[in-house]
Amino acid sequence: MAEKTLTEVFAALGAAMKPALDRERAEWDAHGAEATFRLEATGAILDQLGGNCPVQAEGTVDGQAFYFRARGDAWELWIGAADDWWTDRAWSIYRDYGKWPDAGWMPRHEALGFIVEGIEVYRAR
């Protein structure tokens, strides 16, 4: 078996990932603007959204930091000052999402929708 160069390995990886990336891009093109509008309507500021396994987002809402994380079969949103999101939770909401590992591959527009849902629950408390 012939050894492959690093360039060949990355080219094969890119070719294998292309269908999934094309699908993700098409979903964002179809739903991203509406999802972004819904988030902006809350007054939240999104600093970062991305990743897979986990999908993560950070920003601020009502002057408080927020952190969103979707992995495995659930998503969670934390809002409030926290030095460590895992042990010092100011407020959080947790929801199931599909089957393992669906949440880690959640489309970005769905993540934004769940952030909006979490903000609405946070404000209604």
Short mmCIF file of N, CA and C in Angstrom, two decimals:
data_model
loop_
_atom_site.label_atom_id
_atom_site.label_comp_id
_atom_site.label_asym_id
_atom_site.label_seq_id
_atom_site.Cartn_x
_atom_site.Cartn_y
_atom_site.Cartn_z
N MET A 1 0.85 -1.19 0.00
CA MET A 1 0.00 0.00 0.00
C MET A 1 0.89 1.24 0.00
N ALA A 2 0.66 2.11 -0.95
CA ALA A 2 1.46 3.33 -1.08
C ALA A 2 1.05 4.34 -0.01
N GLU A 3 2.04 5.00 0.54
CA GLU A 3 1.77 6.05 1.52
C GLU A 3 1.27 7.29 0.80
N LYS A 4 0.40 8.02 1.47
CA LYS A 4 -0.16 9.24 0.90
C LYS A 4 0.54 10.45 1.50
N THR A 5 0.66 11.48 0.71
CA THR A 5 1.21 12.72 1.22
C THR A 5 0.15 13.41 2.05
N LEU A 6 0.56 14.36 2.86
CA LEU A 6 -0.37 15.13 3.66
C LEU A 6 -1.36 15.88 2.76
N THR A 7 -0.89 16.38 1.65
CA THR A 7 -1.76 17.08 0.70
C THR A 7 -2.83 16.14 0.17
N GLU A 8 -2.47 14.91 -0.14
CA GLU A 8 -3.45 13.94 -0.64
C GLU A 8 -4.48 13.58 0.44
N VAL A 9 -4.01 13.45 1.67
CA VAL A 9 -4.92 13.13 2.77
C VAL A 9 -5.94 14.25 2.96
N PHE A 10 -5.46 15.51 2.97
CA PHE A 10 -6.37 16.64 3.16
C PHE A 10 -7.30 16.81 1.96
N ALA A 11 -6.84 16.53 0.77
CA ALA A 11 -7.69 16.61 -0.42
C ALA A 11 -8.81 15.59 -0.32
N ALA A 12 -8.50 14.38 0.12
CA ALA A 12 -9.52 13.33 0.27
C ALA A 12 -10.51 13.71 1.37
N LEU A 13 -10.01 14.26 2.46
CA LEU A 13 -10.89 14.69 3.55
C LEU A 13 -11.82 15.79 3.07
N GLY A 14 -11.29 16.76 2.36
CA GLY A 14 -12.12 17.84 1.83
C GLY A 14 -13.19 17.33 0.89
N ALA A 15 -12.84 16.39 0.03
CA ALA A 15 -13.81 15.81 -0.90
C ALA A 15 -14.90 15.06 -0.15
N ALA A 16 -14.53 14.37 0.92
CA ALA A 16 -15.50 13.61 1.71
C ALA A 16 -16.45 14.55 2.46
N MET A 17 -15.96 15.71 2.90
CA MET A 17 -16.76 16.64 3.67
C MET A 17 -17.62 17.56 2.80
N LYS A 18 -17.30 17.67 1.52
CA LYS A 18 -17.99 18.63 0.65
C LYS A 18 -19.51 18.47 0.65
N PRO A 19 -20.07 17.26 0.52
CA PRO A 19 -21.54 17.17 0.54
C PRO A 19 -22.17 17.73 1.82
N ALA A 20 -21.58 17.44 2.96
CA ALA A 20 -22.12 17.94 4.23
C ALA A 20 -22.00 19.46 4.31
N LEU A 21 -20.88 20.00 3.88
CA LEU A 21 -20.70 21.45 3.90
C LEU A 21 -21.64 22.14 2.92
N ASP A 22 -21.85 21.54 1.76
CA ASP A 22 -22.80 22.11 0.79
C ASP A 22 -24.21 22.11 1.36
N ARG A 23 -24.58 21.03 2.05
CA ARG A 23 -25.90 20.94 2.67
C ARG A 23 -26.05 22.01 3.76
N GLU A 24 -25.01 22.18 4.58
CA GLU A 24 -25.04 23.19 5.64
C GLU A 24 -25.17 24.59 5.05
N ARG A 25 -24.43 24.86 3.99
CA ARG A 25 -24.49 26.17 3.33
C ARG A 25 -25.89 26.41 2.76
N ALA A 26 -26.49 25.40 2.14
CA ALA A 26 -27.83 25.54 1.57
C ALA A 26 -28.87 25.80 2.67
N GLU A 27 -28.75 25.11 3.80
CA GLU A 27 -29.67 25.34 4.92
C GLU A 27 -29.54 26.76 5.44
N TRP A 28 -28.29 27.24 5.56
CA TRP A 28 -28.08 28.61 6.04
C TRP A 28 -28.65 29.61 5.05
N ASP A 29 -28.43 29.38 3.75
CA ASP A 29 -28.97 30.28 2.73
C ASP A 29 -30.49 30.33 2.81
N ALA A 30 -31.12 29.21 3.10
CA ALA A 30 -32.58 29.15 3.16
C ALA A 30 -33.16 29.72 4.45
N HIS A 31 -32.46 29.56 5.58
CA HIS A 31 -33.05 29.89 6.88
C HIS A 31 -32.23 30.86 7.73
N GLY A 32 -31.00 31.14 7.35
CA GLY A 32 -30.11 31.93 8.19
C GLY A 32 -30.56 33.36 8.43
N ALA A 33 -31.06 34.02 7.40
CA ALA A 33 -31.46 35.42 7.55
C ALA A 33 -32.61 35.56 8.55
N GLU A 34 -33.61 34.69 8.45
CA GLU A 34 -34.73 34.75 9.39
C GLU A 34 -34.28 34.45 10.81
N ALA A 35 -33.42 33.45 10.98
CA ALA A 35 -32.93 33.10 12.32
C ALA A 35 -32.12 34.25 12.91
N THR A 36 -31.30 34.89 12.09
CA THR A 36 -30.50 36.03 12.55
C THR A 36 -31.40 37.19 12.95
N PHE A 37 -32.43 37.46 12.15
CA PHE A 37 -33.39 38.52 12.45
C PHE A 37 -34.08 38.26 13.79
N ARG A 38 -34.51 37.02 14.02
CA ARG A 38 -35.18 36.68 15.28
C ARG A 38 -34.26 36.91 16.48
N LEU A 39 -32.98 36.54 16.34
CA LEU A 39 -32.04 36.76 17.44
C LEU A 39 -31.82 38.25 17.66
N GLU A 40 -31.61 38.99 16.58
CA GLU A 40 -31.38 40.43 16.70
C GLU A 40 -32.57 41.13 17.34
N ALA A 41 -33.79 40.64 17.09
CA ALA A 41 -34.99 41.24 17.66
C ALA A 41 -35.01 41.14 19.19
N THR A 42 -34.28 40.18 19.75
CA THR A 42 -34.22 40.05 21.21
C THR A 42 -33.28 41.09 21.82
N GLY A 43 -32.46 41.72 20.99
CA GLY A 43 -31.45 42.65 21.49
C GLY A 43 -30.15 41.96 21.87
N ALA A 44 -30.09 40.65 21.70
CA ALA A 44 -28.87 39.90 22.02
C ALA A 44 -27.77 40.24 21.02
N ILE A 45 -26.55 40.16 21.48
CA ILE A 45 -25.38 40.36 20.62
C ILE A 45 -24.65 39.03 20.55
N LEU A 46 -24.51 38.51 19.34
CA LEU A 46 -23.84 37.24 19.12
C LEU A 46 -22.37 37.51 18.79
N ASP A 47 -21.48 37.00 19.63
CA ASP A 47 -20.04 37.18 19.39
C ASP A 47 -19.46 36.05 18.56
N GLN A 48 -20.02 34.83 18.71
CA GLN A 48 -19.44 33.66 18.05
C GLN A 48 -20.49 32.57 17.95
N LEU A 49 -20.52 31.91 16.80
CA LEU A 49 -21.38 30.74 16.60
C LEU A 49 -20.66 29.81 15.65
N GLY A 50 -20.46 28.56 16.05
CA GLY A 50 -19.79 27.64 15.15
C GLY A 50 -19.47 26.32 15.82
N GLY A 51 -18.75 25.52 15.06
CA GLY A 51 -18.28 24.24 15.57
C GLY A 51 -19.25 23.11 15.32
N ASN A 52 -18.74 21.94 15.49
CA ASN A 52 -19.52 20.71 15.47
C ASN A 52 -19.00 19.84 16.59
N CYS A 53 -19.93 19.22 17.28
CA CYS A 53 -19.60 18.29 18.36
C CYS A 53 -18.62 18.90 19.38
N PRO A 54 -18.93 20.01 19.98
CA PRO A 54 -20.22 20.65 20.07
C PRO A 54 -20.38 21.86 19.13
N VAL A 55 -21.65 22.21 18.89
CA VAL A 55 -22.00 23.51 18.31
C VAL A 55 -22.00 24.46 19.50
N GLN A 56 -21.33 25.61 19.37
CA GLN A 56 -21.23 26.54 20.49
C GLN A 56 -21.50 27.97 20.03
N ALA A 57 -22.02 28.77 20.95
CA ALA A 57 -22.23 30.19 20.69
C ALA A 57 -21.98 30.95 21.97
N GLU A 58 -21.49 32.18 21.81
CA GLU A 58 -21.29 33.08 22.93
C GLU A 58 -21.76 34.46 22.55
N GLY A 59 -22.19 35.22 23.54
CA GLY A 59 -22.62 36.59 23.31
C GLY A 59 -23.12 37.21 24.59
N THR A 60 -23.95 38.25 24.43
CA THR A 60 -24.54 38.92 25.58
C THR A 60 -26.01 39.18 25.32
N VAL A 61 -26.78 39.19 26.39
CA VAL A 61 -28.19 39.53 26.34
C VAL A 61 -28.56 40.20 27.66
N ASP A 62 -29.27 41.30 27.58
CA ASP A 62 -29.66 42.06 28.77
C ASP A 62 -28.46 42.37 29.65
N GLY A 63 -27.33 42.64 29.04
CA GLY A 63 -26.11 42.97 29.78
C GLY A 63 -25.41 41.79 30.42
N GLN A 64 -25.90 40.59 30.17
CA GLN A 64 -25.32 39.37 30.75
C GLN A 64 -24.69 38.51 29.65
N ALA A 65 -23.61 37.86 29.99
CA ALA A 65 -22.98 36.93 29.04
C ALA A 65 -23.86 35.71 28.88
N PHE A 66 -23.84 35.11 27.67
CA PHE A 66 -24.49 33.82 27.48
C PHE A 66 -23.56 32.87 26.76
N TYR A 67 -23.79 31.59 27.01
CA TYR A 67 -23.05 30.51 26.36
C TYR A 67 -24.04 29.43 25.97
N PHE A 68 -24.01 29.03 24.71
CA PHE A 68 -24.88 27.97 24.18
C PHE A 68 -24.00 26.81 23.76
N ARG A 69 -24.46 25.60 24.06
CA ARG A 69 -23.70 24.41 23.70
C ARG A 69 -24.67 23.30 23.33
N ALA A 70 -24.45 22.70 22.15
CA ALA A 70 -25.27 21.57 21.70
C ALA A 70 -24.35 20.41 21.38
N ARG A 71 -24.58 19.29 22.04
CA ARG A 71 -23.74 18.12 21.84
C ARG A 71 -24.52 16.87 22.22
N GLY A 72 -24.22 15.80 21.55
CA GLY A 72 -24.88 14.53 21.89
C GLY A 72 -26.34 14.56 21.50
N ASP A 73 -27.21 14.58 22.52
CA ASP A 73 -28.65 14.56 22.26
C ASP A 73 -29.37 15.69 23.00
N ALA A 74 -28.66 16.82 23.21
CA ALA A 74 -29.27 17.92 23.95
C ALA A 74 -28.56 19.24 23.66
N TRP A 75 -29.23 20.31 24.02
CA TRP A 75 -28.60 21.63 24.00
C TRP A 75 -28.85 22.31 25.33
N GLU A 76 -27.97 23.26 25.66
CA GLU A 76 -28.10 24.00 26.91
C GLU A 76 -27.65 25.43 26.67
N LEU A 77 -28.33 26.35 27.36
CA LEU A 77 -27.98 27.76 27.30
C LEU A 77 -27.80 28.27 28.72
N TRP A 78 -26.67 28.92 28.96
CA TRP A 78 -26.39 29.55 30.25
C TRP A 78 -26.41 31.06 30.05
N ILE A 79 -27.02 31.78 30.97
CA ILE A 79 -27.04 33.23 30.93
C ILE A 79 -26.64 33.74 32.30
N GLY A 80 -25.72 34.70 32.33
CA GLY A 80 -25.30 35.32 33.58
C GLY A 80 -23.81 35.21 33.77
N ALA A 81 -23.31 36.00 34.68
CA ALA A 81 -21.89 36.01 34.97
C ALA A 81 -21.44 34.65 35.49
N ALA A 82 -20.37 34.15 34.91
CA ALA A 82 -19.85 32.86 35.36
C ALA A 82 -18.37 32.78 35.01
N ASP A 83 -17.56 32.46 36.00
CA ASP A 83 -16.14 32.24 35.74
C ASP A 83 -15.94 30.88 35.09
N ASP A 84 -16.83 29.96 35.41
CA ASP A 84 -16.76 28.60 34.88
C ASP A 84 -18.18 28.14 34.57
N TRP A 85 -18.51 28.04 33.27
CA TRP A 85 -19.88 27.71 32.88
C TRP A 85 -20.33 26.36 33.41
N TRP A 86 -19.42 25.47 33.71
CA TRP A 86 -19.81 24.12 34.11
C TRP A 86 -20.17 24.03 35.59
N THR A 87 -19.60 24.90 36.43
CA THR A 87 -19.87 24.78 37.86
C THR A 87 -20.49 26.02 38.48
N ASP A 88 -20.42 27.16 37.80
CA ASP A 88 -20.89 28.42 38.36
C ASP A 88 -21.99 28.98 37.46
N ARG A 89 -23.12 28.29 37.42
CA ARG A 89 -24.19 28.66 36.51
C ARG A 89 -25.12 29.69 37.14
N ALA A 90 -25.23 30.83 36.50
CA ALA A 90 -26.17 31.84 36.98
C ALA A 90 -27.61 31.43 36.67
N TRP A 91 -27.86 31.01 35.44
CA TRP A 91 -29.17 30.53 35.01
C TRP A 91 -28.94 29.64 33.80
N SER A 92 -29.70 28.58 33.67
CA SER A 92 -29.53 27.73 32.49
C SER A 92 -30.83 27.04 32.13
N ILE A 93 -30.90 26.64 30.86
CA ILE A 93 -32.02 25.87 30.34
C ILE A 93 -31.42 24.71 29.56
N TYR A 94 -32.03 23.54 29.70
CA TYR A 94 -31.54 22.32 29.05
C TYR A 94 -32.71 21.69 28.31
N ARG A 95 -32.47 21.28 27.05
CA ARG A 95 -33.51 20.63 26.27
C ARG A 95 -32.94 19.45 25.49
N ASP A 96 -33.71 18.39 25.38
CA ASP A 96 -33.33 17.25 24.55
C ASP A 96 -33.40 17.65 23.07
N TYR A 97 -32.59 16.97 22.27
CA TYR A 97 -32.56 17.23 20.83
C TYR A 97 -32.21 15.93 20.11
N GLY A 98 -33.17 15.33 19.48
CA GLY A 98 -32.92 14.14 18.66
C GLY A 98 -32.28 13.00 19.42
N LYS A 99 -31.48 12.23 18.68
CA LYS A 99 -30.74 11.11 19.24
C LYS A 99 -29.24 11.42 19.13
N TRP A 100 -28.47 10.77 19.98
CA TRP A 100 -27.02 10.92 19.95
C TRP A 100 -26.52 10.59 18.56
N PRO A 101 -25.72 11.35 17.90
CA PRO A 101 -25.07 12.62 18.23
C PRO A 101 -25.69 13.82 17.51
N ASP A 102 -27.01 13.79 17.27
CA ASP A 102 -27.67 14.80 16.45
C ASP A 102 -27.38 16.25 16.86
N ALA A 103 -27.39 16.52 18.15
CA ALA A 103 -27.22 17.91 18.60
C ALA A 103 -25.87 18.49 18.20
N GLY A 104 -24.85 17.67 18.17
CA GLY A 104 -23.52 18.15 17.80
C GLY A 104 -23.39 18.54 16.35
N TRP A 105 -24.37 18.17 15.54
CA TRP A 105 -24.39 18.51 14.12
C TRP A 105 -25.58 19.42 13.79
N MET A 106 -26.13 20.06 14.80
CA MET A 106 -27.28 20.94 14.65
C MET A 106 -26.97 22.06 13.65
N PRO A 107 -27.90 22.33 12.72
CA PRO A 107 -27.70 23.46 11.81
C PRO A 107 -27.64 24.79 12.57
N ARG A 108 -26.87 25.73 12.08
CA ARG A 108 -26.69 27.02 12.78
C ARG A 108 -28.00 27.77 12.96
N HIS A 109 -28.88 27.71 11.97
CA HIS A 109 -30.14 28.45 12.11
C HIS A 109 -31.00 27.84 13.24
N GLU A 110 -30.92 26.54 13.45
CA GLU A 110 -31.65 25.93 14.57
C GLU A 110 -31.03 26.37 15.89
N ALA A 111 -29.71 26.42 15.96
CA ALA A 111 -29.05 26.87 17.19
C ALA A 111 -29.51 28.28 17.55
N LEU A 112 -29.56 29.17 16.56
CA LEU A 112 -30.03 30.53 16.83
C LEU A 112 -31.47 30.52 17.35
N GLY A 113 -32.30 29.66 16.77
CA GLY A 113 -33.68 29.55 17.24
C GLY A 113 -33.77 29.09 18.68
N PHE A 114 -32.91 28.16 19.07
CA PHE A 114 -32.91 27.68 20.45
C PHE A 114 -32.36 28.72 21.41
N ILE A 115 -31.42 29.53 20.94
CA ILE A 115 -30.93 30.64 21.78
C ILE A 115 -32.08 31.62 22.03
N VAL A 116 -32.84 31.94 20.99
CA VAL A 116 -34.00 32.83 21.15
C VAL A 116 -35.00 32.21 22.13
N GLU A 117 -35.29 30.91 21.98
CA GLU A 117 -36.21 30.23 22.90
C GLU A 117 -35.71 30.35 24.33
N GLY A 118 -34.41 30.12 24.53
CA GLY A 118 -33.84 30.22 25.87
C GLY A 118 -33.95 31.62 26.44
N ILE A 119 -33.70 32.63 25.61
CA ILE A 119 -33.80 34.02 26.06
C ILE A 119 -35.24 34.32 26.48
N GLU A 120 -36.20 33.83 25.72
CA GLU A 120 -37.62 34.07 26.07
C GLU A 120 -37.95 33.44 27.42
N VAL A 121 -37.48 32.23 27.67
CA VAL A 121 -37.73 31.55 28.94
C VAL A 121 -37.03 32.31 30.07
N TYR A 122 -35.80 32.73 29.83
CA TYR A 122 -35.02 33.50 30.83
C TYR A 122 -35.77 34.77 31.22
N ARG A 123 -36.29 35.48 30.25
CA ARG A 123 -36.97 36.74 30.53
C ARG A 123 -38.32 36.52 31.20
N ALA A 124 -38.96 35.39 30.98
CA ALA A 124 -40.28 35.11 31.55
C ALA A 124 -40.21 34.59 32.98
N ARG A 125 -39.03 34.30 33.47
CA ARG A 125 -38.93 33.70 34.82
C ARG A 125 -39.34 34.63 35.90
#
